[in-house]
Amino acid sequence: MRSEILMAGYGGQGIIMAGRVLADALGLHGSMEVTQVSSYGPEARGGMCRTEVIVSDRPIHYTRITRANALLIMSDEAFAKYAPLAGPDSLVLIDSTLVSVPPALSSVRRLNMIPATASAEGIGHRVAANMVMLGALTVLYELVRRDWIEQSLRNTFSGVLAQANLGVFEMGISLARPEGAGGIC
C-alpha cells in the first residue's frame, strides 16, 4: 500500500506545518514508512508552497507524488497547478473560502468544499485554517486516524497553542461530517 497526499496553497497558511503534523501522525503513531517533502517560493509569505506526504507499508524509494490519493488545496494558484494530479478516485479537499472550482474538476467523485479559512476567521484564528483542513482529512480519508493527529498536535505544540490547534482541528472534523457546513459537491 502506498498513499500520496499533497497539500498546497501559499506561504503563511501553515501548509508545511500541516504536512509535518500529518507525517508525524502517520509515522510515529501509525507505525508506517513516511516521507515528507516541502517546497516553497522565495517569498516569506504569499508565494506558492506545497508539502507532499507519502506513506507506505514498505520502504519508500521514490519520494515524489505521481498521482495524489488525497489533495488539499488552499489557493486558486495551487488548484491550477496541482488539480491535474488528482485521479477520479482521489479525495480532493478545497478551501471554499479561497478557491473557485471550475467545472472541469467535476470528474473527481470525492470532491469536498470546506470553508476552512472562513471558519478559522470566525473564531479569530485565520492562520489555523490548515488545521481545519487536517480535521476534514481525518474524517474523509480512511488512512488518517483522529487520535494519531491529536497526539501529533500535542507533540508539536504545547500549552495554549496545543489546545487552540486541537480546537480548530475539531472544527474541521465537524465541517467534514455530513451534518457539517462543508459537503460533497
mmCIF file of C-alpha atoms in Angstrom:
data_model
loop_
_atom_site.group_PDB
_atom_site.id
_atom_site.type_symbol
_atom_site.label_atom_id
_atom_site.label_comp_id
_atom_site.label_asym_id
_atom_site.label_seq_id
_atom_site.Cartn_x
_atom_site.Cartn_y
_atom_site.Cartn_z
ATOM 1 C CA MET A 1 0.000 0.000 0.000
ATOM 2 C CA ARG A 2 1.342 3.419 -0.985
ATOM 3 C CA SER A 3 -0.657 6.575 -0.434
ATOM 4 C CA GLU A 4 0.304 10.018 -1.705
ATOM 5 C CA ILE A 5 -1.074 13.167 -0.060
ATOM 6 C CA LEU A 6 -0.416 16.655 -1.443
ATOM 7 C CA MET A 7 -1.235 19.872 0.421
ATOM 8 C CA ALA A 8 -0.800 23.130 -1.454
ATOM 9 C CA GLY A 9 -1.510 26.828 -1.044
ATOM 10 C CA TYR A 10 0.554 29.910 -0.381
ATOM 11 C CA GLY A 11 3.155 30.771 2.222
ATOM 12 C CA GLY A 12 1.726 31.783 5.584
ATOM 13 C CA GLN A 13 -1.182 29.328 5.521
ATOM 14 C CA GLY A 14 0.641 26.655 7.502
ATOM 15 C CA ILE A 15 0.722 24.141 4.665
ATOM 16 C CA ILE A 16 4.142 22.817 5.648
ATOM 17 C CA MET A 17 3.224 22.632 9.348
ATOM 18 C CA ALA A 18 0.111 20.622 8.490
ATOM 19 C CA GLY A 19 2.283 18.257 6.468
ATOM 20 C CA ARG A 20 4.680 17.844 9.379
ATOM 21 C CA VAL A 21 1.824 17.071 11.768
ATOM 22 C CA LEU A 22 0.364 14.557 9.311
ATOM 23 C CA ALA A 23 3.719 12.861 8.656
ATOM 24 C CA ASP A 24 4.391 12.645 12.394
ATOM 25 C CA ALA A 25 0.951 11.135 12.995
ATOM 26 C CA LEU A 26 1.308 8.503 10.283
ATOM 27 C CA GLY A 27 4.931 7.630 11.010
ATOM 28 C CA LEU A 28 5.115 7.652 14.782
ATOM 29 C CA HIS A 29 1.604 6.697 15.754
ATOM 30 C CA GLY A 30 0.599 4.737 12.671
ATOM 31 C CA SER A 31 3.931 2.890 12.538
ATOM 32 C CA MET A 32 4.232 3.288 8.772
ATOM 33 C CA GLU A 33 7.026 4.361 6.457
ATOM 34 C CA VAL A 34 6.602 8.086 5.756
ATOM 35 C CA THR A 35 8.346 10.792 3.778
ATOM 36 C CA GLN A 36 7.505 14.469 3.756
ATOM 37 C CA VAL A 37 8.947 16.823 1.160
ATOM 38 C CA SER A 38 8.148 20.530 1.148
ATOM 39 C CA SER A 39 8.628 23.211 -1.449
ATOM 40 C CA TYR A 40 8.024 26.930 -1.266
ATOM 41 C CA GLY A 41 8.875 30.048 -3.193
ATOM 42 C CA PRO A 42 11.461 32.615 -2.111
ATOM 43 C CA GLU A 43 8.788 34.858 -0.613
ATOM 44 C CA ALA A 44 8.283 34.548 3.141
ATOM 45 C CA ARG A 45 4.527 34.856 2.721
ATOM 46 C CA GLY A 46 2.292 34.850 -0.296
ATOM 47 C CA GLY A 47 4.353 32.636 -2.599
ATOM 48 C CA MET A 48 3.247 29.189 -3.695
ATOM 49 C CA CYS A 49 4.077 26.339 -1.324
ATOM 50 C CA ARG A 50 3.302 22.651 -1.062
ATOM 51 C CA THR A 51 4.069 19.642 1.027
ATOM 52 C CA GLU A 52 3.975 16.049 -0.134
ATOM 53 C CA VAL A 53 3.404 13.248 2.356
ATOM 54 C CA ILE A 54 3.900 9.702 1.146
ATOM 55 C CA VAL A 55 3.003 6.813 3.408
ATOM 56 C CA SER A 56 3.566 3.129 2.772
ATOM 57 C CA ASP A 57 3.741 -0.223 4.481
ATOM 58 C CA ARG A 58 7.019 -0.819 2.587
ATOM 59 C CA PRO A 59 10.222 1.212 2.223
ATOM 60 C CA ILE A 60 9.699 4.339 0.105
ATOM 61 C CA HIS A 61 12.213 4.537 -2.725
ATOM 62 C CA TYR A 62 10.673 7.405 -4.698
ATOM 63 C CA THR A 63 9.727 10.411 -2.579
ATOM 64 C CA ARG A 64 7.695 12.444 -5.057
ATOM 65 C CA ILE A 65 3.991 12.317 -5.829
ATOM 66 C CA THR A 66 2.932 10.951 -9.183
ATOM 67 C CA ARG A 67 -0.842 10.669 -8.584
ATOM 68 C CA ALA A 68 -2.345 12.179 -5.430
ATOM 69 C CA ASN A 69 -4.627 9.886 -3.464
ATOM 70 C CA ALA A 70 -5.591 12.927 -1.389
ATOM 71 C CA LEU A 71 -5.215 16.569 -2.393
ATOM 72 C CA LEU A 72 -5.773 19.532 -0.046
ATOM 73 C CA ILE A 73 -5.933 22.840 -1.921
ATOM 74 C CA MET A 74 -5.933 26.262 -0.234
ATOM 75 C CA SER A 75 -5.416 28.738 -3.109
ATOM 76 C CA ASP A 76 -6.513 29.250 -6.712
ATOM 77 C CA GLU A 77 -2.889 29.087 -7.890
ATOM 78 C CA ALA A 78 -2.385 25.740 -6.144
ATOM 79 C CA PHE A 79 -5.600 24.460 -7.684
ATOM 80 C CA ALA A 80 -4.486 25.437 -11.177
ATOM 81 C CA LYS A 81 -1.088 23.794 -10.732
ATOM 82 C CA TYR A 82 -1.929 20.620 -8.804
ATOM 83 C CA ALA A 83 -5.501 19.628 -9.704
ATOM 84 C CA PRO A 84 -4.176 17.525 -12.624
ATOM 85 C CA LEU A 85 -2.534 15.210 -10.037
ATOM 86 C CA ALA A 86 -5.995 14.112 -8.857
ATOM 87 C CA GLY A 87 -7.445 10.972 -10.343
ATOM 88 C CA PRO A 88 -11.148 10.099 -10.494
ATOM 89 C CA ASP A 89 -10.918 8.250 -7.154
ATOM 90 C CA SER A 90 -8.758 10.827 -5.365
ATOM 91 C CA LEU A 91 -10.055 12.649 -2.318
ATOM 92 C CA VAL A 92 -9.926 16.379 -3.077
ATOM 93 C CA LEU A 93 -10.463 18.892 -0.255
ATOM 94 C CA ILE A 94 -10.756 22.506 -1.296
ATOM 95 C CA ASP A 95 -10.846 25.566 0.953
ATOM 96 C CA SER A 96 -14.053 27.017 -0.468
ATOM 97 C CA THR A 97 -13.286 30.399 1.100
ATOM 98 C CA LEU A 98 -10.282 30.936 -1.159
ATOM 99 C CA VAL A 99 -10.668 28.645 -4.171
ATOM 100 C CA SER A 100 -13.090 28.816 -7.081
ATOM 101 C CA VAL A 101 -13.535 25.386 -8.629
ATOM 102 C CA PRO A 102 -14.092 25.276 -12.368
ATOM 103 C CA PRO A 103 -16.480 22.642 -13.746
ATOM 104 C CA ALA A 104 -13.510 20.762 -15.248
ATOM 105 C CA LEU A 105 -12.922 19.035 -11.902
ATOM 106 C CA SER A 106 -16.396 17.511 -11.878
ATOM 107 C CA SER A 107 -14.874 14.152 -12.879
ATOM 108 C CA VAL A 108 -13.486 13.761 -9.343
ATOM 109 C CA ARG A 109 -16.025 11.764 -7.344
ATOM 110 C CA ARG A 110 -14.706 12.676 -3.893
ATOM 111 C CA LEU A 111 -14.640 16.482 -4.130
ATOM 112 C CA ASN A 112 -15.292 18.280 -0.845
ATOM 113 C CA MET A 113 -15.623 22.006 -0.328
ATOM 114 C CA ILE A 114 -14.577 23.001 3.205
ATOM 115 C CA PRO A 115 -14.883 26.656 4.302
ATOM 116 C CA ALA A 116 -11.626 26.350 6.254
ATOM 117 C CA THR A 117 -10.412 29.944 6.192
ATOM 118 C CA ALA A 118 -13.856 31.440 6.857
ATOM 119 C CA SER A 119 -14.373 29.038 9.764
ATOM 120 C CA ALA A 120 -10.973 29.800 11.278
ATOM 121 C CA GLU A 121 -11.570 33.546 10.813
ATOM 122 C CA GLY A 122 -14.907 33.150 12.584
ATOM 123 C CA ILE A 123 -13.105 32.250 15.789
ATOM 124 C CA GLY A 124 -10.290 34.754 15.261
ATOM 125 C CA HIS A 125 -7.630 32.287 14.076
ATOM 126 C CA ARG A 126 -7.325 32.670 10.293
ATOM 127 C CA VAL A 127 -3.850 31.140 10.365
ATOM 128 C CA ALA A 128 -5.344 27.911 11.739
ATOM 129 C CA ALA A 129 -7.247 27.087 8.525
ATOM 130 C CA ASN A 130 -4.585 24.432 7.901
ATOM 131 C CA MET A 131 -5.753 22.532 10.985
ATOM 132 C CA VAL A 132 -9.372 22.831 9.830
ATOM 133 C CA MET A 133 -8.335 21.124 6.592
ATOM 134 C CA LEU A 134 -6.413 18.470 8.540
ATOM 135 C CA GLY A 135 -9.538 17.775 10.620
ATOM 136 C CA ALA A 136 -11.590 17.347 7.452
ATOM 137 C CA LEU A 137 -8.949 14.997 6.036
ATOM 138 C CA THR A 138 -9.194 12.880 9.180
ATOM 139 C CA VAL A 139 -12.901 12.288 8.634
ATOM 140 C CA LEU A 140 -12.778 11.775 4.880
ATOM 141 C CA TYR A 141 -9.560 9.808 4.335
ATOM 142 C CA GLU A 142 -9.539 6.298 5.773
ATOM 143 C CA LEU A 143 -5.772 6.207 6.278
ATOM 144 C CA VAL A 144 -5.674 9.005 8.855
ATOM 145 C CA ARG A 145 -6.849 8.394 12.428
ATOM 146 C CA ARG A 146 -8.096 11.139 14.690
ATOM 147 C CA ASP A 147 -6.180 10.011 17.779
ATOM 148 C CA TRP A 148 -2.910 9.938 15.807
ATOM 149 C CA ILE A 149 -3.375 13.549 14.675
ATOM 150 C CA GLU A 150 -4.384 14.661 18.169
ATOM 151 C CA GLN A 151 -1.235 13.100 19.638
ATOM 152 C CA SER A 152 0.881 14.643 16.901
ATOM 153 C CA LEU A 153 -0.606 18.071 17.679
ATOM 154 C CA ARG A 154 0.264 17.588 21.356
ATOM 155 C CA ASN A 155 3.811 16.584 20.348
ATOM 156 C CA THR A 156 4.195 19.596 18.049
ATOM 157 C CA PHE A 157 2.616 22.322 20.187
ATOM 158 C CA SER A 158 2.416 22.864 23.913
ATOM 159 C CA GLY A 159 0.047 24.512 26.340
ATOM 160 C CA VAL A 160 -2.379 27.042 24.922
ATOM 161 C CA LEU A 161 -1.166 26.514 21.342
ATOM 162 C CA ALA A 162 -1.839 22.783 21.565
ATOM 163 C CA GLN A 163 -5.352 23.396 22.883
ATOM 164 C CA ALA A 164 -6.092 26.036 20.234
ATOM 165 C CA ASN A 165 -4.915 23.757 17.412
ATOM 166 C CA LEU A 166 -6.881 20.816 18.802
ATOM 167 C CA GLY A 167 -9.999 23.011 18.920
ATOM 168 C CA VAL A 168 -9.616 24.154 15.317
ATOM 169 C CA PHE A 169 -8.819 20.576 14.251
ATOM 170 C CA GLU A 170 -12.121 19.534 15.868
ATOM 171 C CA MET A 171 -13.880 22.257 13.861
ATOM 172 C CA GLY A 172 -12.570 20.654 10.659
ATOM 173 C CA ILE A 173 -13.898 17.284 11.791
ATOM 174 C CA SER A 174 -17.339 18.819 12.325
ATOM 175 C CA LEU A 175 -17.313 20.577 8.952
ATOM 176 C CA ALA A 176 -16.476 17.376 7.090
ATOM 177 C CA ARG A 177 -19.243 15.308 8.657
ATOM 178 C CA PRO A 178 -22.457 15.118 6.624
ATOM 179 C CA GLU A 179 -24.256 17.380 9.095
ATOM 180 C CA GLY A 180 -21.445 19.984 8.906
ATOM 181 C CA ALA A 181 -21.322 23.093 6.725
ATOM 182 C CA GLY A 182 -18.880 21.511 4.255
ATOM 183 C CA GLY A 183 -20.013 18.890 1.856
ATOM 184 C CA ILE A 184 -19.527 16.850 -1.214
ATOM 185 C CA CYS A 185 -20.158 18.656 -4.467
#
